C-alpha cells in the first residue's frame, strides 16, 4: 500500500567525457557540471568518465556543502572514471572491476587502461538503506562488426551478478551509468531480466528530454555525426534503473535529459546528455506483489541467458583462435632464434658481425616476449569466458528447475531473484 | 531457541597441492583424495590448489554419484585452483578475483599466475539457503620480511567485503580455505571481526587432529622442515569458518584434521592437512541475540581496521617508490636511446656498423618496454591500495558513527553487519 505523500529521491547521471588533454574544453565543462550539480542539489549524482582524480577533487571541493559525501572509485591504470556525490551519508563502498575489458594493445580504443567496473555506495536515505550502483561498460566502436560484444556481455553478466548478490539487504536499489548498449540490446535485456531493475525512461510518469530518451544526439556540439550512423536521430545508452524491496515501492515520477545545448553557455556539459530522475518512495508492507508485476517470466529469463551464453561461446572460440596465433608467434620466434644461434657458432659466421647476430637475436626475443604476453592475455580471457559460461549454465539449470516447479504448481512467473524458490521446511537428520 | 535434533552439515576443506609436474605424486594423491571424499560423503568439499582442470575433471567423474554438483572456479592464467563438490544442488556461483596478488616477474613464487580469488556457491541445503565460500590467499614466503603483507591485507579486506555484502540473504554461511595466515594475524582478525564469521577450531565441541589445529606440520612427508621455522610444531593456516542468521543458529559439534600420514598409504593426501567440520544447524526464530554474543565490539572492529589501514598505507608508499623506479627506467632507457641515434647520424658513425647501432637500439627499447610495463603494473597496484584505503576509511567513519550512537544510547556493541544501525522512520518530504 502506497503512502499518500511519498519521499523523493533525485538521482543524476552523466558521462562527463573527462579525458584530460583530449576531451574538448574539459576544465570549462567541469566548471559547468559543478554549477549544475550545486544548483540542482540532487540526492545523489553518479558520474562516469571522470578519468582524472584532479577533476574529481575539483568537484568535491566545489560541492563540499551540497554533496558532503563522495566516493571516487579507483581501479585499472587510469582509474574506473566512476564517482558518486551524495547528500546522504555513504556508509560503505565496494568496487567490482570487470574481468574482461578490451585489449591493452588496442591503444586507439583505450578501454583496457580504464579499469571499467561497477561501484556500489551504500547510503542511509531517510532511514532507508539505499544501494546505489554506478557503472560504465566497454564502448561499442562498430555496431556492424562489434569485436567487443562478448566482453560487453561478460560485463553485463558480472554487473547483474554483482547487483543481485549485493542488493539483498537493500530497501531500494538505483543503478546509473553509461551501459554503452541500446535499450533492447542483449546485455541490457540480460541485466534487467535477471535483476528485476526497471528502466526509469520506460516507467516514468512524465518525461522532458531528447526524442526517445536519446543520450547521444546529433544536436550536441561535441558529437561526431558519423558515430551515430545509422541512428541519425540519436541513441540511448545512458540509464537510470531502479528497484524497490519488500519495504519500499519505487516509482519514477519524472525523468529529464539535457538537450544538447545549455542556456547561456556556448557548449554542452559533455558529449553525452545528462539524466535526472525523480523517484518516489512509498512505504509498503508487502511490495512484492507490486514489484513482481514488472519482473519478467522465468521463460524470458531462460531465453535471454541462452542467447547470452551463445555469444560467450562464440567469444570463446574467437579468443581460443587468438591464443593459438599467439602460440604460433612464440614458437615461430623460437625457431627464428635458432638463426642467430647458428650464425654465431657456424664457421661461416665470420662474415656476420657480433652486432648483426645480436640484433637478430634481440628481434627474435622481442617477438617471443610479445607472443608470450599475448598468450598470457588470451589465456586469462579464456578463463573468464569459461567461468561466465559455467555460471550462465548454472543459472539456466536453476531456472529450468524453477520452471518445472512452477509448471507443476500451475504458476509461471518469478521475479528472478535467487531466493524466491519455495523453501521446504528445515528437515532433520538422525 | 534451538531445536533438540539439529540438522547436520559436514564440510571438508583441503589445499590439494596440485601443481602438475612439480607437486610430488600428484596423480596418486588425487586418487587418494577421491577415495577419501567418496568414502566420507561430506555435504560439501572445498578444495584449493586444484591447478589443473584435468585433475578437477578426474575428481568430478570419480565423485559423480557422491557429489553430483560441482563448480570449478576459473580465473587468472592458470586458474584460481578453487573447486566445490556438493551433495546439494548448486543454485548459483560467483567469483571475485583479488585485485592484488603478487607480481608477474616473481616467477619463483608464481602466485600472480594463479588468479587467487574467493568463490561463492549458493546451495539449497534442506530447504535452507547456504552461502559457501572457498578461497586461497597469497602465500607468506618469509614471516620476518613479508613483502606480500599489504597484498594479503588487501585480499583479506576484499574477502570480508565480498562475504558481508553477498551473504545478506543467506540462512547460513560457511567459508573454507587456505588463508595463509596464522590465527591471530591481522588479516584473519580483520576478516572475523568484520564478518562475524566464527572459527570452527576455537568453537568446536570436540576436536581430533594435530596439536593446536595445525594444518602445516613437520610430521608430513611433503613438508619442507625449514619452511616451518620458527614454528617447529607446525602452523594453522587452513580454516573452516561459519556464521548463522536470524533463521538458523550454527554450532560446530566436531572438527578433525588429518595427521600427516594416511593408514595403509605410504604418503599423505597433500602437504597441508585436511579439515572436516560437523556443523549443527538449529532452527531459531531469533538467533540474533545468540549470534551477537560471538561478534566483536565496534571498538575492536575500529582498532583492527585502523591497524590494517596502516599496513595498506605502508604498502602504498613502497609501491609508489617502485613505480618511481620504473619511471626512472623508462626515462633512463629513453636517454640511452639517444646514444644509438647520435651514433647513427654523427659523421663518426662510420666506425659503428648498422648492426651495432641496431643492437644498442634494441636493448634500449627492451629496457623502455620493461620499464613501461612495470610502471603500468605498479600504477594499477597503487589504484587498488588507494581504493582499499578509502573503503577502510569509510568503514572506520561508519563505525565511529555507530560508536557515538551506541555511547549516546548507552550500548557498546554491534555485530558489525552494516545494516545494524538503528533506522529512523521513513521521513517524508513535501
mmCIF file of N, CA and C in Angstrom, chain B residues 68-111:
data_model
loop_
_atom_site.group_PDB
_atom_site.id
_atom_site.type_symbol
_atom_site.label_atom_id
_atom_site.label_comp_id
_atom_site.label_asym_id
_atom_site.label_seq_id
_atom_site.Cartn_x
_atom_site.Cartn_y
_atom_site.Cartn_z
ATOM 1 N N UNK B 68 27.136 -34.957 -6.706
ATOM 2 C CA UNK B 68 26.658 -34.724 -8.083
ATOM 3 C C UNK B 68 26.770 -33.262 -8.554
ATOM 4 N N UNK B 69 26.964 -32.341 -7.614
ATOM 5 C CA UNK B 69 27.004 -30.920 -8.001
ATOM 6 C C UNK B 69 28.399 -30.352 -7.759
ATOM 7 N N UNK B 70 28.962 -29.732 -8.791
ATOM 8 C CA UNK B 70 30.342 -29.228 -8.671
ATOM 9 C C UNK B 70 30.461 -27.849 -9.321
ATOM 10 N N UNK B 71 31.449 -27.123 -8.876
ATOM 11 C CA UNK B 71 31.823 -25.905 -9.614
ATOM 12 C C UNK B 71 33.327 -25.706 -9.509
ATOM 13 N N UNK B 72 33.938 -25.474 -10.659
ATOM 14 C CA UNK B 72 35.383 -25.232 -10.738
ATOM 15 C C UNK B 72 35.552 -23.777 -11.130
ATOM 16 N N UNK B 73 36.179 -22.988 -10.259
ATOM 17 C CA UNK B 73 36.278 -21.535 -10.484
ATOM 18 C C UNK B 73 37.486 -21.211 -11.360
ATOM 19 N N UNK B 74 37.230 -20.516 -12.456
ATOM 20 C CA UNK B 74 38.296 -20.248 -13.432
ATOM 21 C C UNK B 74 38.683 -18.772 -13.430
ATOM 22 N N UNK B 75 39.969 -18.519 -13.206
ATOM 23 C CA UNK B 75 40.454 -17.128 -13.295
ATOM 24 C C UNK B 75 41.957 -17.128 -13.463
ATOM 25 N N UNK B 76 42.508 -15.946 -13.746
ATOM 26 C CA UNK B 76 43.961 -15.817 -13.888
ATOM 27 C C UNK B 76 44.485 -16.586 -15.086
ATOM 28 N N UNK B 77 45.789 -16.825 -15.092
ATOM 29 C CA UNK B 77 46.407 -17.542 -16.207
ATOM 30 C C UNK B 77 46.222 -19.044 -16.007
ATOM 31 N N UNK B 78 46.556 -19.501 -14.813
ATOM 32 C CA UNK B 78 46.489 -20.942 -14.544
ATOM 33 C C UNK B 78 45.102 -21.325 -14.063
ATOM 34 N N UNK B 79 44.463 -20.445 -13.354
ATOM 35 C CA UNK B 79 43.166 -20.737 -12.749
ATOM 36 C C UNK B 79 43.202 -20.250 -11.315
ATOM 37 N N UNK B 80 42.059 -20.352 -10.635
ATOM 38 C CA UNK B 80 42.034 -19.954 -9.226
ATOM 39 C C UNK B 80 42.444 -21.119 -8.342
ATOM 40 N N UNK B 81 42.361 -22.342 -8.897
ATOM 41 C CA UNK B 81 42.665 -23.538 -8.117
ATOM 42 C C UNK B 81 41.524 -23.957 -7.199
ATOM 43 N N UNK B 82 40.420 -23.215 -7.230
ATOM 44 C CA UNK B 82 39.318 -23.460 -6.289
ATOM 45 C C UNK B 82 38.243 -24.364 -6.907
ATOM 46 N N UNK B 83 37.756 -25.296 -6.094
ATOM 47 C CA UNK B 83 36.698 -26.179 -6.574
ATOM 48 C C UNK B 83 35.755 -26.502 -5.423
ATOM 49 N N UNK B 84 34.486 -26.671 -5.760
ATOM 50 C CA UNK B 84 33.490 -27.063 -4.756
ATOM 51 C C UNK B 84 32.777 -28.312 -5.248
ATOM 52 N N UNK B 85 32.683 -29.306 -4.368
ATOM 53 C CA UNK B 85 31.949 -30.548 -4.657
ATOM 54 C C UNK B 85 30.812 -30.636 -3.643
ATOM 55 N N UNK B 86 29.605 -30.798 -4.145
ATOM 56 C CA UNK B 86 28.482 -30.730 -3.216
ATOM 57 C C UNK B 86 27.473 -31.856 -3.420
ATOM 58 N N UNK B 87 26.904 -32.285 -2.302
ATOM 59 C CA UNK B 87 25.819 -33.266 -2.328
ATOM 60 C C UNK B 87 24.517 -32.536 -2.659
ATOM 61 N N UNK B 88 24.490 -31.244 -2.335
ATOM 62 C CA UNK B 88 23.279 -30.438 -2.519
ATOM 63 C C UNK B 88 23.372 -29.622 -3.809
ATOM 64 N N UNK B 89 22.223 -29.297 -4.334
ATOM 65 C CA UNK B 89 22.183 -28.589 -5.604
ATOM 66 C C UNK B 89 22.825 -27.211 -5.505
ATOM 67 N N UNK B 90 23.720 -26.910 -6.456
ATOM 68 C CA UNK B 90 24.311 -25.573 -6.521
ATOM 69 C C UNK B 90 23.389 -24.710 -7.377
ATOM 70 N N UNK B 91 22.820 -23.682 -6.759
ATOM 71 C CA UNK B 91 21.865 -22.840 -7.491
ATOM 72 C C UNK B 91 22.581 -21.766 -8.305
ATOM 73 N N UNK B 92 23.689 -21.295 -7.747
ATOM 74 C CA UNK B 92 24.360 -20.163 -8.390
ATOM 75 C C UNK B 92 25.819 -20.142 -7.935
ATOM 76 N N UNK B 93 26.659 -19.516 -8.730
ATOM 77 C CA UNK B 93 28.076 -19.381 -8.357
ATOM 78 C C UNK B 93 28.541 -17.988 -8.735
ATOM 79 N N UNK B 94 29.494 -17.493 -7.984
ATOM 80 C CA UNK B 94 30.007 -16.138 -8.202
ATOM 81 C C UNK B 94 31.478 -16.137 -7.829
ATOM 82 N N UNK B 95 32.265 -15.398 -8.582
ATOM 83 C CA UNK B 95 33.719 -15.384 -8.338
ATOM 84 C C UNK B 95 34.187 -13.945 -8.199
ATOM 85 N N UNK B 96 35.055 -13.711 -7.219
ATOM 86 C CA UNK B 96 35.668 -12.387 -7.079
ATOM 87 C C UNK B 96 37.175 -12.600 -7.061
ATOM 88 N N UNK B 97 37.831 -12.131 -8.124
ATOM 89 C CA UNK B 97 39.289 -12.280 -8.184
ATOM 90 C C UNK B 97 39.933 -11.127 -7.429
ATOM 91 N N UNK B 98 40.879 -11.443 -6.551
ATOM 92 C CA UNK B 98 41.513 -10.386 -5.764
ATOM 93 C C UNK B 98 42.280 -9.427 -6.679
ATOM 94 N N UNK B 99 42.224 -8.151 -6.320
ATOM 95 C CA UNK B 99 42.828 -7.115 -7.174
ATOM 96 C C UNK B 99 44.347 -7.094 -7.064
ATOM 97 N N UNK B 100 44.878 -7.521 -5.919
ATOM 98 C CA UNK B 100 46.333 -7.590 -5.758
ATOM 99 C C UNK B 100 46.691 -9.038 -5.454
ATOM 100 N N UNK B 101 47.736 -9.524 -6.127
ATOM 101 C CA UNK B 101 48.112 -10.920 -5.911
ATOM 102 C C UNK B 101 49.550 -11.151 -6.351
ATOM 103 N N UNK B 102 50.473 -10.406 -5.750
ATOM 104 C CA UNK B 102 51.884 -10.581 -6.089
ATOM 105 C C UNK B 102 52.244 -9.919 -7.398
ATOM 106 N N UNK B 103 53.386 -10.332 -7.942
ATOM 107 C CA UNK B 103 53.950 -9.684 -9.129
ATOM 108 C C UNK B 103 54.254 -10.736 -10.204
ATOM 109 N N UNK B 104 53.952 -10.428 -11.469
ATOM 110 C CA UNK B 104 54.199 -11.423 -12.521
ATOM 111 C C UNK B 104 55.673 -11.781 -12.675
ATOM 112 N N UNK B 105 56.584 -10.852 -12.335
ATOM 113 C CA UNK B 105 58.012 -11.149 -12.503
ATOM 114 C C UNK B 105 58.565 -12.028 -11.384
ATOM 115 N N UNK B 106 57.788 -12.266 -10.320
ATOM 116 C CA UNK B 106 58.243 -13.161 -9.258
ATOM 117 C C UNK B 106 57.902 -14.601 -9.650
ATOM 118 N N UNK B 107 58.603 -15.070 -10.674
ATOM 119 C CA UNK B 107 58.276 -16.384 -11.246
ATOM 120 C C UNK B 107 58.434 -17.503 -10.224
ATOM 121 N N UNK B 108 59.437 -17.364 -9.325
ATOM 122 C CA UNK B 108 59.674 -18.471 -8.393
ATOM 123 C C UNK B 108 58.559 -18.554 -7.349
ATOM 124 N N UNK B 109 57.791 -17.498 -7.148
ATOM 125 C CA UNK B 109 56.651 -17.574 -6.228
ATOM 126 C C UNK B 109 55.377 -17.965 -6.986
ATOM 127 N N UNK B 110 55.154 -17.299 -8.085
ATOM 128 C CA UNK B 110 54.112 -17.783 -9.011
ATOM 129 C C UNK B 110 52.666 -17.498 -8.626
ATOM 130 N N UNK B 111 52.435 -16.865 -7.457
ATOM 131 C CA UNK B 111 51.044 -16.614 -7.054
ATOM 132 C C UNK B 111 50.282 -15.799 -8.102
#
